[in-house]
Amino acid sequence: MERLPKIGIPVFIAIIILIIIIAKSAVTIDSGEAGVLYKTFGGGVVTDEPPLSEGFHVVAPWNKVYVYEVRRQEIFEKMKVLSSNGLDIQLDASAWYMPKYNELGKLHQEIGEDYLNRIILPTIRSAARSVVGRYTPEQLYSSKRDAIQREIYAETKKILDDQYIVLDEVLVRDVTLPATIKDAIERKLRQEQESLEYEFRLTKAEKEAERQRIEAEGKARANSILSQSLTDKILTEKGIQATLELAKSGNSKVIVIGSGENGMPLILGDN
């Protein structure tokens, strides 16, 4: 009975040590995450195997597991950049990104866990400065926002593809100009709109005047042709034909011969 406490203490210590080892060895990867294994005595970061997937894993207690989120993430950034004529422009943008799953080990080894601040943000800022510097404030305010968004995305993606990062999209959410420049641009746009409306009304009036002129000329030509075709002989012949038609009628009538050389008869009936 006296030996039990002496045996129980080492067993108790062994159990505690075993629990600690198991706790150190057990790794749980949550959904949307992956783990990079670091072998302390086996060559460091494992880059030639896929990362640890979601679920429960047991690793040697002297090794480490670095957990990364592998779902698509979004970062928001406000940047001050210069336009082509040197004016300060504030650009509000966001980016959708994620690490390349099968190259997570290389990302950890070459860049590290803080890859967002080390690679992604500096690259987006550099691309934004480069792209915005090609345009005037007026272009940025009006028609070129989609263009600069595409160009920033293209330049950023070109760099990040070699850094084990997937860039899904870059969105330019807002472009803020200095108040004085914005007011000047808005006045110019209003003036251009008013000028376009005036030109439209003027063109419409000119087209209507041209239509009326063509219509009047057509009527004048028709009347001229008709006048030229109505000769004295034709009129006389038409009068004779009309008189003959009236003479065939059974009603009593009075015929009055017109005066002049070519006077036409006029038939007056009872009815």
C-alpha atoms as a PDB file:
ATOM      1  CA  MET A   1       0.000   0.000   0.000  1.00  0.00           C
ATOM      2  CA  GLU A   2       2.906   2.336   0.708  1.00  0.00           C
ATOM      3  CA  ARG A   3       4.255   1.785  -2.859  1.00  0.00           C
ATOM      4  CA  LEU A   4       1.034   2.934  -4.588  1.00  0.00           C
ATOM      5  CA  PRO A   5       1.617   6.641  -4.112  1.00  0.00           C
ATOM      6  CA  LYS A   6       5.188   6.282  -5.411  1.00  0.00           C
ATOM      7  CA  ILE A   7       3.953   4.484  -8.551  1.00  0.00           C
ATOM      8  CA  GLY A   8       0.912   6.741  -8.985  1.00  0.00           C
ATOM      9  CA  ILE A   9       2.907   9.984  -9.197  1.00  0.00           C
ATOM     10  CA  PRO A  10       5.011   8.957 -12.249  1.00  0.00           C
ATOM     11  CA  VAL A  11       1.925   7.537 -13.942  1.00  0.00           C
ATOM     12  CA  PHE A  12       0.077  10.746 -13.315  1.00  0.00           C
ATOM     13  CA  ILE A  13       2.979  12.780 -14.724  1.00  0.00           C
ATOM     14  CA  ALA A  14       3.166  10.493 -17.766  1.00  0.00           C
ATOM     15  CA  ILE A  15      -0.538  10.942 -18.408  1.00  0.00           C
ATOM     16  CA  ILE A  16      -0.175  14.721 -18.239  1.00  0.00           C
ATOM     17  CA  ILE A  17       2.767  14.611 -20.631  1.00  0.00           C
ATOM     18  CA  LEU A  18       0.788  12.401 -23.018  1.00  0.00           C
ATOM     19  CA  ILE A  19      -2.137  14.799 -22.937  1.00  0.00           C
ATOM     20  CA  ILE A  20       0.185  17.723 -23.703  1.00  0.00           C
ATOM     21  CA  ILE A  21       1.766  15.808 -26.599  1.00  0.00           C
ATOM     22  CA  ILE A  22      -1.642  14.934 -28.032  1.00  0.00           C
ATOM     23  CA  ALA A  23      -2.788  18.528 -27.647  1.00  0.00           C
ATOM     24  CA  LYS A  24       0.330  19.737 -29.419  1.00  0.00           C
ATOM     25  CA  SER A  25      -0.056  17.145 -32.145  1.00  0.00           C
ATOM     26  CA  ALA A  26      -3.753  17.708 -32.858  1.00  0.00           C
ATOM     27  CA  VAL A  27      -4.583  20.372 -35.438  1.00  0.00           C
ATOM     28  CA  THR A  28      -8.077  21.297 -36.606  1.00  0.00           C
ATOM     29  CA  ILE A  29      -8.469  23.207 -39.898  1.00  0.00           C
ATOM     30  CA  ASP A  30     -11.743  25.122 -40.118  1.00  0.00           C
ATOM     31  CA  SER A  31     -13.878  25.479 -43.246  1.00  0.00           C
ATOM     32  CA  GLY A  32     -12.439  27.842 -45.832  1.00  0.00           C
ATOM     33  CA  GLU A  33      -8.914  27.358 -44.465  1.00  0.00           C
ATOM     34  CA  ALA A  34      -5.823  25.309 -45.252  1.00  0.00           C
ATOM     35  CA  GLY A  35      -2.663  24.579 -43.298  1.00  0.00           C
ATOM     36  CA  VAL A  36       1.006  24.834 -44.247  1.00  0.00           C
ATOM     37  CA  LEU A  37       3.145  22.263 -42.465  1.00  0.00           C
ATOM     38  CA  TYR A  38       6.563  23.256 -41.126  1.00  0.00           C
ATOM     39  CA  LYS A  39       8.839  20.339 -40.244  1.00  0.00           C
ATOM     40  CA  THR A  40      11.362  21.448 -37.672  1.00  0.00           C
ATOM     41  CA  PHE A  41      13.684  18.505 -38.314  1.00  0.00           C
ATOM     42  CA  GLY A  42      12.604  17.714 -41.851  1.00  0.00           C
ATOM     43  CA  GLY A  43      13.513  20.543 -44.213  1.00  0.00           C
ATOM     44  CA  GLY A  44      11.227  23.335 -43.047  1.00  0.00           C
ATOM     45  CA  VAL A  45       8.147  24.367 -45.042  1.00  0.00           C
ATOM     46  CA  VAL A  46       6.536  21.582 -47.033  1.00  0.00           C
ATOM     47  CA  THR A  47       6.138  22.883 -50.600  1.00  0.00           C
ATOM     48  CA  ASP A  48       6.019  19.681 -52.636  1.00  0.00           C
ATOM     49  CA  GLU A  49       2.741  18.427 -51.136  1.00  0.00           C
ATOM     50  CA  PRO A  50      -0.773  19.905 -50.993  1.00  0.00           C
ATOM     51  CA  PRO A  51      -1.577  21.906 -47.847  1.00  0.00           C
ATOM     52  CA  LEU A  52      -3.522  20.372 -44.976  1.00  0.00           C
ATOM     53  CA  SER A  53      -7.211  20.463 -45.831  1.00  0.00           C
ATOM     54  CA  GLU A  54     -10.225  21.098 -43.610  1.00  0.00           C
ATOM     55  CA  GLY A  55     -10.713  18.786 -40.654  1.00  0.00           C
ATOM     56  CA  PHE A  56      -8.674  17.096 -37.902  1.00  0.00           C
ATOM     57  CA  HIS A  57      -4.970  16.319 -38.360  1.00  0.00           C
ATOM     58  CA  VAL A  58      -2.261  14.826 -36.149  1.00  0.00           C
ATOM     59  CA  VAL A  59       1.290  16.120 -36.611  1.00  0.00           C
ATOM     60  CA  ALA A  60       4.479  15.629 -34.686  1.00  0.00           C
ATOM     61  CA  PRO A  61       4.527  17.930 -31.654  1.00  0.00           C
ATOM     62  CA  TRP A  62       7.804  19.529 -32.739  1.00  0.00           C
ATOM     63  CA  ASN A  63       6.310  20.565 -36.100  1.00  0.00           C
ATOM     64  CA  LYS A  64       4.147  23.628 -36.730  1.00  0.00           C
ATOM     65  CA  VAL A  65       1.072  24.307 -38.858  1.00  0.00           C
ATOM     66  CA  TYR A  66       0.363  27.790 -40.264  1.00  0.00           C
ATOM     67  CA  VAL A  67      -3.296  28.264 -41.089  1.00  0.00           C
ATOM     68  CA  TYR A  68      -4.370  30.422 -44.071  1.00  0.00           C
ATOM     69  CA  GLU A  69      -7.812  31.490 -45.242  1.00  0.00           C
ATOM     70  CA  VAL A  70      -8.253  30.212 -48.792  1.00  0.00           C
ATOM     71  CA  ARG A  71     -11.719  31.664 -49.506  1.00  0.00           C
ATOM     72  CA  ARG A  72     -12.118  34.737 -51.679  1.00  0.00           C
ATOM     73  CA  GLN A  73     -11.470  37.848 -49.606  1.00  0.00           C
ATOM     74  CA  GLU A  74     -12.026  41.565 -50.220  1.00  0.00           C
ATOM     75  CA  ILE A  75      -9.815  44.485 -49.327  1.00  0.00           C
ATOM     76  CA  PHE A  76     -10.851  48.159 -49.443  1.00  0.00           C
ATOM     77  CA  GLU A  77      -8.328  50.873 -50.125  1.00  0.00           C
ATOM     78  CA  LYS A  78      -8.407  54.685 -50.375  1.00  0.00           C
ATOM     79  CA  MET A  79      -5.545  56.103 -52.414  1.00  0.00           C
ATOM     80  CA  LYS A  80      -4.352  59.567 -53.368  1.00  0.00           C
ATOM     81  CA  VAL A  81      -2.955  59.597 -56.886  1.00  0.00           C
ATOM     82  CA  LEU A  82      -2.034  62.221 -59.481  1.00  0.00           C
ATOM     83  CA  SER A  83      -3.786  62.821 -62.801  1.00  0.00           C
ATOM     84  CA  SER A  84      -1.912  63.492 -66.031  1.00  0.00           C
ATOM     85  CA  ASN A  85      -1.784  67.240 -65.253  1.00  0.00           C
ATOM     86  CA  GLY A  86      -0.602  66.751 -61.672  1.00  0.00           C
ATOM     87  CA  LEU A  87      -3.864  67.223 -59.753  1.00  0.00           C
ATOM     88  CA  ASP A  88      -4.607  65.207 -56.608  1.00  0.00           C
ATOM     89  CA  ILE A  89      -7.264  62.542 -57.151  1.00  0.00           C
ATOM     90  CA  GLN A  90      -8.709  60.329 -54.413  1.00  0.00           C
ATOM     91  CA  LEU A  91      -9.493  56.839 -55.600  1.00  0.00           C
ATOM     92  CA  ASP A  92     -11.686  54.431 -53.609  1.00  0.00           C
ATOM     93  CA  ALA A  93     -11.115  50.870 -54.772  1.00  0.00           C
ATOM     94  CA  SER A  94     -11.539  47.300 -53.633  1.00  0.00           C
ATOM     95  CA  ALA A  95     -10.010  44.005 -54.725  1.00  0.00           C
ATOM     96  CA  TRP A  96     -11.141  40.371 -54.575  1.00  0.00           C
ATOM     97  CA  TYR A  97      -8.296  37.934 -53.982  1.00  0.00           C
ATOM     98  CA  MET A  98      -7.282  34.557 -52.557  1.00  0.00           C
ATOM     99  CA  PRO A  99      -4.057  32.546 -52.273  1.00  0.00           C
ATOM    100  CA  LYS A 100      -3.403  29.798 -54.790  1.00  0.00           C
ATOM    101  CA  TYR A 101      -4.372  26.660 -52.900  1.00  0.00           C
ATOM    102  CA  ASN A 102      -1.806  24.214 -54.233  1.00  0.00           C
ATOM    103  CA  GLU A 103       1.022  26.751 -53.918  1.00  0.00           C
ATOM    104  CA  LEU A 104       0.219  27.839 -50.373  1.00  0.00           C
ATOM    105  CA  GLY A 105       3.524  26.411 -49.101  1.00  0.00           C
ATOM    106  CA  LYS A 106       5.528  28.519 -51.555  1.00  0.00           C
ATOM    107  CA  LEU A 107       3.506  31.597 -50.615  1.00  0.00           C
ATOM    108  CA  HIS A 108       4.318  31.015 -46.941  1.00  0.00           C
ATOM    109  CA  GLN A 109       7.972  30.304 -47.621  1.00  0.00           C
ATOM    110  CA  GLU A 110       8.692  33.211 -49.974  1.00  0.00           C
ATOM    111  CA  ILE A 111       6.285  35.932 -48.788  1.00  0.00           C
ATOM    112  CA  GLY A 112       4.737  34.964 -45.469  1.00  0.00           C
ATOM    113  CA  GLU A 113       1.411  35.309 -43.694  1.00  0.00           C
ATOM    114  CA  ASP A 114       1.242  39.083 -44.178  1.00  0.00           C
ATOM    115  CA  TYR A 115       1.156  38.787 -47.979  1.00  0.00           C
ATOM    116  CA  LEU A 116      -1.715  41.279 -48.145  1.00  0.00           C
ATOM    117  CA  ASN A 117       0.413  44.195 -46.912  1.00  0.00           C
ATOM    118  CA  ARG A 118       3.647  42.949 -48.425  1.00  0.00           C
ATOM    119  CA  ILE A 119       2.433  42.258 -51.969  1.00  0.00           C
ATOM    120  CA  ILE A 120      -1.213  42.958 -52.772  1.00  0.00           C
ATOM    121  CA  LEU A 121      -1.686  46.508 -51.469  1.00  0.00           C
ATOM    122  CA  PRO A 122       1.655  47.886 -52.761  1.00  0.00           C
ATOM    123  CA  THR A 123       0.939  46.369 -56.181  1.00  0.00           C
ATOM    124  CA  ILE A 124      -2.570  47.852 -56.386  1.00  0.00           C
ATOM    125  CA  ARG A 125      -1.286  51.287 -55.320  1.00  0.00           C
ATOM    126  CA  SER A 126       1.499  51.209 -57.870  1.00  0.00           C
ATOM    127  CA  ALA A 127      -0.861  50.140 -60.671  1.00  0.00           C
ATOM    128  CA  ALA A 128      -3.405  52.814 -59.712  1.00  0.00           C
ATOM    129  CA  ARG A 129      -0.784  55.580 -59.788  1.00  0.00           C
ATOM    130  CA  SER A 130       0.486  54.378 -63.143  1.00  0.00           C
ATOM    131  CA  VAL A 131      -2.963  54.121 -64.743  1.00  0.00           C
ATOM    132  CA  VAL A 132      -4.544  57.293 -63.339  1.00  0.00           C
ATOM    133  CA  GLY A 133      -1.479  59.283 -64.388  1.00  0.00           C
ATOM    134  CA  ARG A 134      -2.446  58.679 -68.032  1.00  0.00           C
ATOM    135  CA  TYR A 135      -5.791  60.494 -67.794  1.00  0.00           C
ATOM    136  CA  THR A 136      -7.049  64.011 -67.180  1.00  0.00           C
ATOM    137  CA  PRO A 137      -9.488  64.775 -64.318  1.00  0.00           C
ATOM    138  CA  GLU A 138     -12.268  65.270 -66.865  1.00  0.00           C
ATOM    139  CA  GLN A 139     -11.717  61.800 -68.309  1.00  0.00           C
ATOM    140  CA  LEU A 140     -11.633  60.249 -64.845  1.00  0.00           C
ATOM    141  CA  TYR A 141     -14.855  62.025 -63.860  1.00  0.00           C
ATOM    142  CA  SER A 142     -16.875  61.160 -66.933  1.00  0.00           C
ATOM    143  CA  SER A 143     -16.063  58.460 -69.444  1.00  0.00           C
ATOM    144  CA  LYS A 144     -12.907  56.618 -68.426  1.00  0.00           C
ATOM    145  CA  ARG A 145     -13.774  55.060 -65.063  1.00  0.00           C
ATOM    146  CA  ASP A 146     -14.406  51.604 -66.556  1.00  0.00           C
ATOM    147  CA  ALA A 147     -11.207  51.871 -68.560  1.00  0.00           C
ATOM    148  CA  ILE A 148      -9.010  52.682 -65.556  1.00  0.00           C
ATOM    149  CA  GLN A 149     -10.660  49.852 -63.603  1.00  0.00           C
ATOM    150  CA  ARG A 150      -9.757  47.351 -66.333  1.00  0.00           C
ATOM    151  CA  GLU A 151      -6.214  48.691 -66.639  1.00  0.00           C
ATOM    152  CA  ILE A 152      -5.544  48.648 -62.883  1.00  0.00           C
ATOM    153  CA  TYR A 153      -6.810  45.069 -62.743  1.00  0.00           C
ATOM    154  CA  ALA A 154      -4.651  43.980 -65.688  1.00  0.00           C
ATOM    155  CA  GLU A 155      -1.455  45.538 -64.305  1.00  0.00           C
ATOM    156  CA  THR A 156      -2.030  44.193 -60.787  1.00  0.00           C
ATOM    157  CA  LYS A 157      -2.909  40.693 -61.981  1.00  0.00           C
ATOM    158  CA  LYS A 158       0.226  40.512 -64.117  1.00  0.00           C
ATOM    159  CA  ILE A 159       2.368  40.863 -60.979  1.00  0.00           C
ATOM    160  CA  LEU A 160       0.284  38.809 -58.543  1.00  0.00           C
ATOM    161  CA  ASP A 161       0.089  35.780 -60.846  1.00  0.00           C
ATOM    162  CA  ASP A 162       3.802  35.220 -60.165  1.00  0.00           C
ATOM    163  CA  GLN A 163       3.347  35.658 -56.400  1.00  0.00           C
ATOM    164  CA  TYR A 164       1.040  32.650 -55.767  1.00  0.00           C
ATOM    165  CA  ILE A 165      -2.039  34.894 -55.456  1.00  0.00           C
ATOM    166  CA  VAL A 166      -5.287  34.827 -57.460  1.00  0.00           C
ATOM    167  CA  LEU A 167      -6.770  38.237 -58.230  1.00  0.00           C
ATOM    168  CA  ASP A 168     -10.431  37.971 -59.241  1.00  0.00           C
ATOM    169  CA  GLU A 169     -11.334  41.628 -59.699  1.00  0.00           C
ATOM    170  CA  VAL A 170     -10.406  45.229 -58.963  1.00  0.00           C
ATOM    171  CA  LEU A 171     -13.356  47.601 -58.545  1.00  0.00           C
ATOM    172  CA  VAL A 172     -13.088  51.399 -58.696  1.00  0.00           C
ATOM    173  CA  ARG A 173     -15.906  52.474 -56.402  1.00  0.00           C
ATOM    174  CA  ASP A 174     -15.427  56.234 -56.431  1.00  0.00           C
ATOM    175  CA  VAL A 175     -13.240  58.949 -57.935  1.00  0.00           C
ATOM    176  CA  THR A 176     -13.099  62.189 -55.918  1.00  0.00           C
ATOM    177  CA  LEU A 177     -11.787  65.336 -57.587  1.00  0.00           C
ATOM    178  CA  PRO A 178     -10.942  68.702 -55.988  1.00  0.00           C
ATOM    179  CA  ALA A 179     -14.163  70.718 -55.574  1.00  0.00           C
ATOM    180  CA  THR A 180     -13.082  73.517 -57.924  1.00  0.00           C
ATOM    181  CA  ILE A 181     -12.133  71.074 -60.683  1.00  0.00           C
ATOM    182  CA  LYS A 182     -15.363  69.129 -60.248  1.00  0.00           C
ATOM    183  CA  ASP A 183     -17.468  72.321 -60.526  1.00  0.00           C
ATOM    184  CA  ALA A 184     -15.579  73.426 -63.633  1.00  0.00           C
ATOM    185  CA  ILE A 185     -16.060  70.029 -65.286  1.00  0.00           C
ATOM    186  CA  GLU A 186     -19.784  70.014 -64.476  1.00  0.00           C
ATOM    187  CA  ARG A 187     -20.211  73.503 -65.965  1.00  0.00           C
ATOM    188  CA  LYS A 188     -18.387  72.451 -69.104  1.00  0.00           C
ATOM    189  CA  LEU A 189     -20.509  69.311 -69.432  1.00  0.00           C
ATOM    190  CA  ARG A 190     -23.709  71.366 -69.048  1.00  0.00           C
ATOM    191  CA  GLN A 191     -22.545  73.812 -71.718  1.00  0.00           C
ATOM    192  CA  GLU A 192     -21.701  70.962 -74.065  1.00  0.00           C
ATOM    193  CA  GLN A 193     -25.133  69.441 -73.482  1.00  0.00           C
ATOM    194  CA  GLU A 194     -26.862  72.750 -74.167  1.00  0.00           C
ATOM    195  CA  SER A 195     -24.782  73.179 -77.330  1.00  0.00           C
ATOM    196  CA  LEU A 196     -25.763  69.705 -78.536  1.00  0.00           C
ATOM    197  CA  GLU A 197     -29.441  70.437 -77.871  1.00  0.00           C
ATOM    198  CA  TYR A 198     -29.221  73.720 -79.816  1.00  0.00           C
ATOM    199  CA  GLU A 199     -27.516  72.007 -82.738  1.00  0.00           C
ATOM    200  CA  PHE A 200     -30.225  69.339 -82.706  1.00  0.00           C
ATOM    201  CA  ARG A 201     -33.018  71.932 -82.804  1.00  0.00           C
ATOM    202  CA  LEU A 202     -31.219  73.858 -85.555  1.00  0.00           C
ATOM    203  CA  THR A 203     -30.732  70.730 -87.650  1.00  0.00           C
ATOM    204  CA  LYS A 204     -34.365  69.768 -87.159  1.00  0.00           C
ATOM    205  CA  ALA A 205     -35.540  73.235 -88.285  1.00  0.00           C
ATOM    206  CA  GLU A 206     -33.280  73.110 -91.346  1.00  0.00           C
ATOM    207  CA  LYS A 207     -34.632  69.690 -92.290  1.00  0.00           C
ATOM    208  CA  GLU A 208     -38.230  70.902 -91.920  1.00  0.00           C
ATOM    209  CA  ALA A 209     -37.500  73.968 -94.084  1.00  0.00           C
ATOM    210  CA  GLU A 210     -35.897  71.747 -96.724  1.00  0.00           C
ATOM    211  CA  ARG A 211     -38.931  69.435 -96.662  1.00  0.00           C
ATOM    212  CA  GLN A 212     -41.327  72.346 -97.180  1.00  0.00           C
ATOM    213  CA  ARG A 213     -39.172  73.740-100.002  1.00  0.00           C
ATOM    214  CA  ILE A 214     -39.124  70.383-101.795  1.00  0.00           C
ATOM    215  CA  GLU A 215     -42.881  70.017-101.346  1.00  0.00           C
ATOM    216  CA  ALA A 216     -43.533  73.521-102.726  1.00  0.00           C
ATOM    217  CA  GLU A 217     -41.256  72.913-105.700  1.00  0.00           C
ATOM    218  CA  GLY A 218     -43.093  69.665-106.420  1.00  0.00           C
ATOM    219  CA  LYS A 219     -46.464  71.387-106.388  1.00  0.00           C
ATOM    220  CA  ALA A 220     -45.168  74.202-108.607  1.00  0.00           C
ATOM    221  CA  ARG A 221     -43.828  71.731-111.165  1.00  0.00           C
ATOM    222  CA  ALA A 222     -47.114  69.818-111.161  1.00  0.00           C
ATOM    223  CA  ASN A 223     -49.127  72.996-111.748  1.00  0.00           C
ATOM    224  CA  SER A 224     -46.743  74.077-114.503  1.00  0.00           C
ATOM    225  CA  ILE A 225     -47.084  70.731-116.293  1.00  0.00           C
ATOM    226  CA  LEU A 226     -50.873  70.859-115.958  1.00  0.00           C
ATOM    227  CA  SER A 227     -51.046  74.426-117.295  1.00  0.00           C
ATOM    228  CA  GLN A 228     -48.895  73.564-120.284  1.00  0.00           C
ATOM    229  CA  SER A 229     -51.045  70.522-121.122  1.00  0.00           C
ATOM    230  CA  LEU A 230     -54.377  72.476-121.129  1.00  0.00           C
ATOM    231  CA  THR A 231     -54.264  73.994-124.663  1.00  0.00           C
ATOM    232  CA  ASP A 232     -57.251  75.782-126.323  1.00  0.00           C
ATOM    233  CA  LYS A 233     -57.950  72.800-128.564  1.00  0.00           C
ATOM    234  CA  ILE A 234     -58.080  70.431-125.600  1.00  0.00           C
ATOM    235  CA  LEU A 235     -60.404  72.763-123.709  1.00  0.00           C
ATOM    236  CA  THR A 236     -62.687  73.110-126.763  1.00  0.00           C
ATOM    237  CA  GLU A 237     -62.786  69.367-127.257  1.00  0.00           C
ATOM    238  CA  LYS A 238     -63.618  68.806-123.599  1.00  0.00           C
ATOM    239  CA  GLY A 239     -66.436  71.391-123.853  1.00  0.00           C
ATOM    240  CA  ILE A 240     -67.914  69.723-126.932  1.00  0.00           C
ATOM    241  CA  GLN A 241     -67.840  66.328-125.220  1.00  0.00           C
ATOM    242  CA  ALA A 242     -69.607  67.756-122.177  1.00  0.00           C
ATOM    243  CA  THR A 243     -72.264  69.436-124.407  1.00  0.00           C
ATOM    244  CA  LEU A 244     -72.928  66.203-126.253  1.00  0.00           C
ATOM    245  CA  GLU A 245     -73.392  64.344-123.025  1.00  0.00           C
ATOM    246  CA  LEU A 246     -75.861  66.938-121.784  1.00  0.00           C
ATOM    247  CA  ALA A 247     -77.736  66.889-125.103  1.00  0.00           C
ATOM    248  CA  LYS A 248     -78.423  63.197-124.711  1.00  0.00           C
ATOM    249  CA  SER A 249     -80.396  63.907-121.546  1.00  0.00           C
ATOM    250  CA  GLY A 250     -84.240  63.602-121.869  1.00  0.00           C
ATOM    251  CA  ASN A 251     -84.842  66.841-119.949  1.00  0.00           C
ATOM    252  CA  SER A 252     -85.803  70.035-121.848  1.00  0.00           C
ATOM    253  CA  LYS A 253     -82.899  72.405-122.164  1.00  0.00           C
ATOM    254  CA  VAL A 254     -81.888  75.776-123.628  1.00  0.00           C
ATOM    255  CA  ILE A 255     -78.624  76.034-125.526  1.00  0.00           C
ATOM    256  CA  VAL A 256     -76.835  79.378-125.369  1.00  0.00           C
ATOM    257  CA  ILE A 257     -73.959  79.832-127.786  1.00  0.00           C
ATOM    258  CA  GLY A 258     -70.958  81.538-126.237  1.00  0.00           C
ATOM    259  CA  SER A 259     -69.516  84.669-127.671  1.00  0.00           C
ATOM    260  CA  GLY A 260     -66.197  84.836-129.468  1.00  0.00           C
ATOM    261  CA  GLU A 261     -64.560  82.737-132.068  1.00  0.00           C
ATOM    262  CA  ASN A 262     -64.253  79.706-129.804  1.00  0.00           C
ATOM    263  CA  GLY A 263     -67.366  80.303-127.748  1.00  0.00           C
ATOM    264  CA  MET A 264     -68.732  77.119-126.208  1.00  0.00           C
ATOM    265  CA  PRO A 265     -72.464  76.343-126.047  1.00  0.00           C
ATOM    266  CA  LEU A 266     -74.133  76.478-122.620  1.00  0.00           C
ATOM    267  CA  ILE A 267     -77.127  74.218-122.112  1.00  0.00           C
ATOM    268  CA  LEU A 268     -79.746  75.289-119.561  1.00  0.00           C
ATOM    269  CA  GLY A 269     -82.216  72.605-118.494  1.00  0.00           C
ATOM    270  CA  ASP A 270     -85.589  72.741-116.687  1.00  0.00           C
ATOM    271  CA  ASN A 271     -84.236  70.785-113.769  1.00  0.00           C
END
